[in-house]
Tab-separated table of C-alpha atoms in Angstrom:
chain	number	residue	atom	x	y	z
J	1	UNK	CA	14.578	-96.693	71.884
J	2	UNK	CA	18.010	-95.130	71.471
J	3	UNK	CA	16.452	-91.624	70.836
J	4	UNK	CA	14.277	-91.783	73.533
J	5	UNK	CA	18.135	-92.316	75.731
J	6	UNK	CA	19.279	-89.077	73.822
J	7	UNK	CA	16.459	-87.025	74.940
J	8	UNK	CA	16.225	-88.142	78.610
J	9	UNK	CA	20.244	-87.567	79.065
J	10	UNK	CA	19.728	-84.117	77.224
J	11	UNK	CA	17.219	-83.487	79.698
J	12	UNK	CA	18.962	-84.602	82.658
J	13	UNK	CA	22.395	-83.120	82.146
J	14	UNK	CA	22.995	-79.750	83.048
J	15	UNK	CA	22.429	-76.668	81.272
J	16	UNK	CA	25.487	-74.357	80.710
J	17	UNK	CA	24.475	-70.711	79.971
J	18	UNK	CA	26.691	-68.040	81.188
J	19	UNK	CA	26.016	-65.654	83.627
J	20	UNK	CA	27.810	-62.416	82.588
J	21	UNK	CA	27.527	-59.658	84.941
J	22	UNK	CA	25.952	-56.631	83.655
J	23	UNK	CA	25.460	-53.248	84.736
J	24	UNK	CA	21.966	-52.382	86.080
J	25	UNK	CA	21.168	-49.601	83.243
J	26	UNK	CA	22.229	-52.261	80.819
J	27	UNK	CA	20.027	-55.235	82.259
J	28	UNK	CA	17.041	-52.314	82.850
J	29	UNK	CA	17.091	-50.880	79.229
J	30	UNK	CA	17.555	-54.728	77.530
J	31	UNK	CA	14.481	-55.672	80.382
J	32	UNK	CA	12.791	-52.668	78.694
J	33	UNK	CA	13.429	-53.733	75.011
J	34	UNK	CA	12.350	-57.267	75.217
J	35	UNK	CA	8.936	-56.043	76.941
J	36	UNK	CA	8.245	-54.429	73.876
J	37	UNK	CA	9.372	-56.842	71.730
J	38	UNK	CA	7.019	-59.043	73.536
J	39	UNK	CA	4.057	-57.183	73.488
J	40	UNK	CA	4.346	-56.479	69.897
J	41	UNK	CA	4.771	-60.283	69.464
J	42	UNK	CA	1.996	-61.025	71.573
J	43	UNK	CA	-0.283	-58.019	69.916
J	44	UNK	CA	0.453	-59.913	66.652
J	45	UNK	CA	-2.115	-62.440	67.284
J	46	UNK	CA	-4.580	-60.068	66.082
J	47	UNK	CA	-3.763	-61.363	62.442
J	48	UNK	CA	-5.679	-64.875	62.007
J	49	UNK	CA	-2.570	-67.110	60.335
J	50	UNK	CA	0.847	-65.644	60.491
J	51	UNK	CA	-0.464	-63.224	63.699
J	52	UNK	CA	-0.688	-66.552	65.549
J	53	UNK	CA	3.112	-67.960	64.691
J	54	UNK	CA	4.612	-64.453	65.818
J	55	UNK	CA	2.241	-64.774	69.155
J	56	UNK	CA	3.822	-67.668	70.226
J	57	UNK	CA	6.967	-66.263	69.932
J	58	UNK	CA	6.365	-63.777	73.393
J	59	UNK	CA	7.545	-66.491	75.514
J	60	UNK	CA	11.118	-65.749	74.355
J	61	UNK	CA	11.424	-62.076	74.926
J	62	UNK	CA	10.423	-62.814	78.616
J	63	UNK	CA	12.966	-65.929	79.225
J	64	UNK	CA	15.950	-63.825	78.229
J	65	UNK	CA	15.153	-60.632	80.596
J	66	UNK	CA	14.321	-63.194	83.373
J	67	UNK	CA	17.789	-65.126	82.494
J	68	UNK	CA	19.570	-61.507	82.774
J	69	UNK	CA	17.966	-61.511	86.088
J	70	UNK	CA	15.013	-62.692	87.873
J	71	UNK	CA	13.986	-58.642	89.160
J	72	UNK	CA	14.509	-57.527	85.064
J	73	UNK	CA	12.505	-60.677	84.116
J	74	UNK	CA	9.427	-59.855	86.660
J	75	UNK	CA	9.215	-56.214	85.638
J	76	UNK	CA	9.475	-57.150	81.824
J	77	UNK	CA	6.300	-59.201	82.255
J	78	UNK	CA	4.294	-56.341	84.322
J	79	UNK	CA	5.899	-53.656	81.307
J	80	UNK	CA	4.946	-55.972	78.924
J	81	UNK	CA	1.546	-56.655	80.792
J	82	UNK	CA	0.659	-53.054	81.121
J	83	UNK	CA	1.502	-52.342	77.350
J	84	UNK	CA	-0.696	-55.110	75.835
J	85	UNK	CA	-3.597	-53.283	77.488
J	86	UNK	CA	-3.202	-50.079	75.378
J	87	UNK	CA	-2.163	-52.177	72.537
J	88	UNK	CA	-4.620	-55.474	72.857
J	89	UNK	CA	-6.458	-55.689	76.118
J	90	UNK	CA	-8.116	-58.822	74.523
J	91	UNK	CA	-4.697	-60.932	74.669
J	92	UNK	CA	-3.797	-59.503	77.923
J	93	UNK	CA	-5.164	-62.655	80.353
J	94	UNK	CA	-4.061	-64.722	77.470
J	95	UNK	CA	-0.255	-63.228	78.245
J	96	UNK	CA	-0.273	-63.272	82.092
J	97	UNK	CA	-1.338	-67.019	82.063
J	98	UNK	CA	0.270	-68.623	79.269
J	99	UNK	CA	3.091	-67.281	76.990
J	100	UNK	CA	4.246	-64.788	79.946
J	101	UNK	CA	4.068	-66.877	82.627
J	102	UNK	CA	5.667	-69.526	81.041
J	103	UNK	CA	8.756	-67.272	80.212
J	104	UNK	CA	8.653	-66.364	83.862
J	105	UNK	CA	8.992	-70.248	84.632
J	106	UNK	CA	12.050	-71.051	82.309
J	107	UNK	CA	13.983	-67.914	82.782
J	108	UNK	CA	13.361	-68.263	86.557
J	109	UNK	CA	14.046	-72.149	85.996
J	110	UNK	CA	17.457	-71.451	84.534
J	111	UNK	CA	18.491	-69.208	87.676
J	112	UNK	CA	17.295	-71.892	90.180
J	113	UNK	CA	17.867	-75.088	88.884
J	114	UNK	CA	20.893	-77.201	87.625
J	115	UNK	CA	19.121	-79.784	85.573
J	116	UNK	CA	17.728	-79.292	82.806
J	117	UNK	CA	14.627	-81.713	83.731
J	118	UNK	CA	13.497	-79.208	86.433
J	119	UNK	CA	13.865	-76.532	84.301
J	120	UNK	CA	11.431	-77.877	81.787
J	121	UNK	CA	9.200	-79.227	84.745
J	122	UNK	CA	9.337	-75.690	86.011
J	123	UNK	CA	8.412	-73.985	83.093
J	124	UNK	CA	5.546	-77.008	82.527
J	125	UNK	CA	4.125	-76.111	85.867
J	126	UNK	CA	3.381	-72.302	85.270
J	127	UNK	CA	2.104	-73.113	81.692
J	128	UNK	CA	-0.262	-75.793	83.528
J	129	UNK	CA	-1.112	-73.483	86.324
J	130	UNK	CA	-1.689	-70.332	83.849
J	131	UNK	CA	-4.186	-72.197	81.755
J	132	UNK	CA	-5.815	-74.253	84.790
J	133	UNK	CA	-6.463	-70.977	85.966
J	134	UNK	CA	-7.694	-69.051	82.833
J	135	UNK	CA	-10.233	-72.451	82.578
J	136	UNK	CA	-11.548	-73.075	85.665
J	137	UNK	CA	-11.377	-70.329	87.728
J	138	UNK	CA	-11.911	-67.730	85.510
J	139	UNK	CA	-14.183	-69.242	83.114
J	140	UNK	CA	-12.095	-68.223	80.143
J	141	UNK	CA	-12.022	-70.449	76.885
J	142	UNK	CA	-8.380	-70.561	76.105
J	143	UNK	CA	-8.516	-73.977	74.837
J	144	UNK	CA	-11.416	-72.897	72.712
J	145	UNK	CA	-15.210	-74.022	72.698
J	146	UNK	CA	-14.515	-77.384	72.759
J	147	UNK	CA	-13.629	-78.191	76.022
J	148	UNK	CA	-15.993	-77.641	78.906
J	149	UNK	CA	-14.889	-74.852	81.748
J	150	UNK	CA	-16.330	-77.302	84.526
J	151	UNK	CA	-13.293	-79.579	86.123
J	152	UNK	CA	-11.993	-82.167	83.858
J	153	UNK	CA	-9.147	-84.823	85.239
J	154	UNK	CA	-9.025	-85.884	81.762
J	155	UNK	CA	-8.330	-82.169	80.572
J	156	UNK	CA	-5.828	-81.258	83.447
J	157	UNK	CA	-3.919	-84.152	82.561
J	158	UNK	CA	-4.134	-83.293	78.830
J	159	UNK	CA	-3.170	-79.974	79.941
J	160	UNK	CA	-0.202	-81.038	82.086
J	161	UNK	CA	1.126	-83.271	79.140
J	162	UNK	CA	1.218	-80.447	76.986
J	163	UNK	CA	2.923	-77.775	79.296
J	164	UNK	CA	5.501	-80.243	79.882
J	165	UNK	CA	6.031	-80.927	76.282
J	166	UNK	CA	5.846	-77.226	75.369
J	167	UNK	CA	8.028	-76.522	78.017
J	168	UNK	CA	10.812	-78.624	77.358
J	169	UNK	CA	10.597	-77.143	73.486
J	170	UNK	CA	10.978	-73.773	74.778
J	171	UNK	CA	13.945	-74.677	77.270
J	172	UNK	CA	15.716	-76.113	74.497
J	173	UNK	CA	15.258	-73.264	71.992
J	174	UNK	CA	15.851	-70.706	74.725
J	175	UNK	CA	19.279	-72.485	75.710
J	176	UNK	CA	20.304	-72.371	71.654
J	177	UNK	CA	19.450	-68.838	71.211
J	178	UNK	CA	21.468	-67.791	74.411
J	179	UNK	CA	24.579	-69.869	73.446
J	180	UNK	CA	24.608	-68.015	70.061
J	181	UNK	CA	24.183	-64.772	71.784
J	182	UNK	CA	26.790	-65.637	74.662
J	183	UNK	CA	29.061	-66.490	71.471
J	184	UNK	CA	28.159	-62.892	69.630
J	185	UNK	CA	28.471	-60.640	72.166
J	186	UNK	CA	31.500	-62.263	73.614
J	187	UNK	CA	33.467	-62.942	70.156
J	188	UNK	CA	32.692	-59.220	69.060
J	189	UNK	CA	34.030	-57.933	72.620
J	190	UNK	CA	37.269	-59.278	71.520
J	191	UNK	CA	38.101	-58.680	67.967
């Protein structure tokens, strides 16, 4: 019971990452180097196994840019977007919907919102959205052969209950890796 207090107040308290003001060649050329990063990541899903673990790892590259700033995030995802389909046109829909679209949702979460709740439910709500989309509309079987593409209540609830979860996983490991890099680049600026 108690850690099920903990992880509601860490939820509903606020999230404290610092917006530094950077130049605009700065935020484009970083903007530019996580797109890569992420379609590399993303392309890695080519290799069954350890392919897969690096995959899931694209989110990240596309929360930071859109945490530098929401114009840097959004042309991040269509750079990284347009580079998966020279380098894996197969994992392409599988970026827009999911892993991309859900760093577009956090980083655009973090810019918006004050609580960290919304941020999560933000982020839960273009995961859920991405892969309602992929299934239903588009008839594409990203949550493999097992479950139908006709409409499922069941399923979108499933689906919803995961995003959310997911989500809030990714907020929380997007916050940590900013707070270290806040503390980097600002304790190396003055030594």
């Amino acid at each position: 019971m108690n850690s099920l207090k903990v992880a509601t107040d860490f939820l509903r308290s606020s999230h404290e990452l610092v917006n530094t003001p950077y130049c605009k060649t700065t935020k484009l050329v970083t903007g530019s180097l996580l797109g890569a990063l992420a379609a590399i990541l993303q392309s890695a899903g080519l290799f069954a196994g350890i392919g897969y673990a690096f995959s899931v790892l694209t989110t990240g590259p596309i929360v930071l840019a859109t945490i530098l700033s929401i114009r840097i995030g959004l042309l991040t995802y269509a750079a990284t977007s347009l580079l998966l389909i020279f380098i894996q046109p197969t994992e392409v829909f599988v970026f827009m919907f999911t892993t991309g679209f859900l760093g577009l949702g956090l980083g655009i979460g973090f810019k918006v919102c004050k609580k960290r709740m919304l941020v999560a439910a933000a982020g839960g709500f273009c995961l859920s959205l991405g892969i309602i989309l992929l299934l239903y509309t588009f008839n594409f079987p990203i949550l493999g052969p097992s479950v139908s593409s006709e409409f499922s209540m069941g399923a979108m609830l499933g689906v919803l209950g995961f995003s959310m979860l997911y989500s809030s996983i990714w907020m929380a490991l997007s916050m940590a890796v900013m707070q270290k890099l806040n503390k980097v680049i600002f304790t190396k600026g003055t030594t």
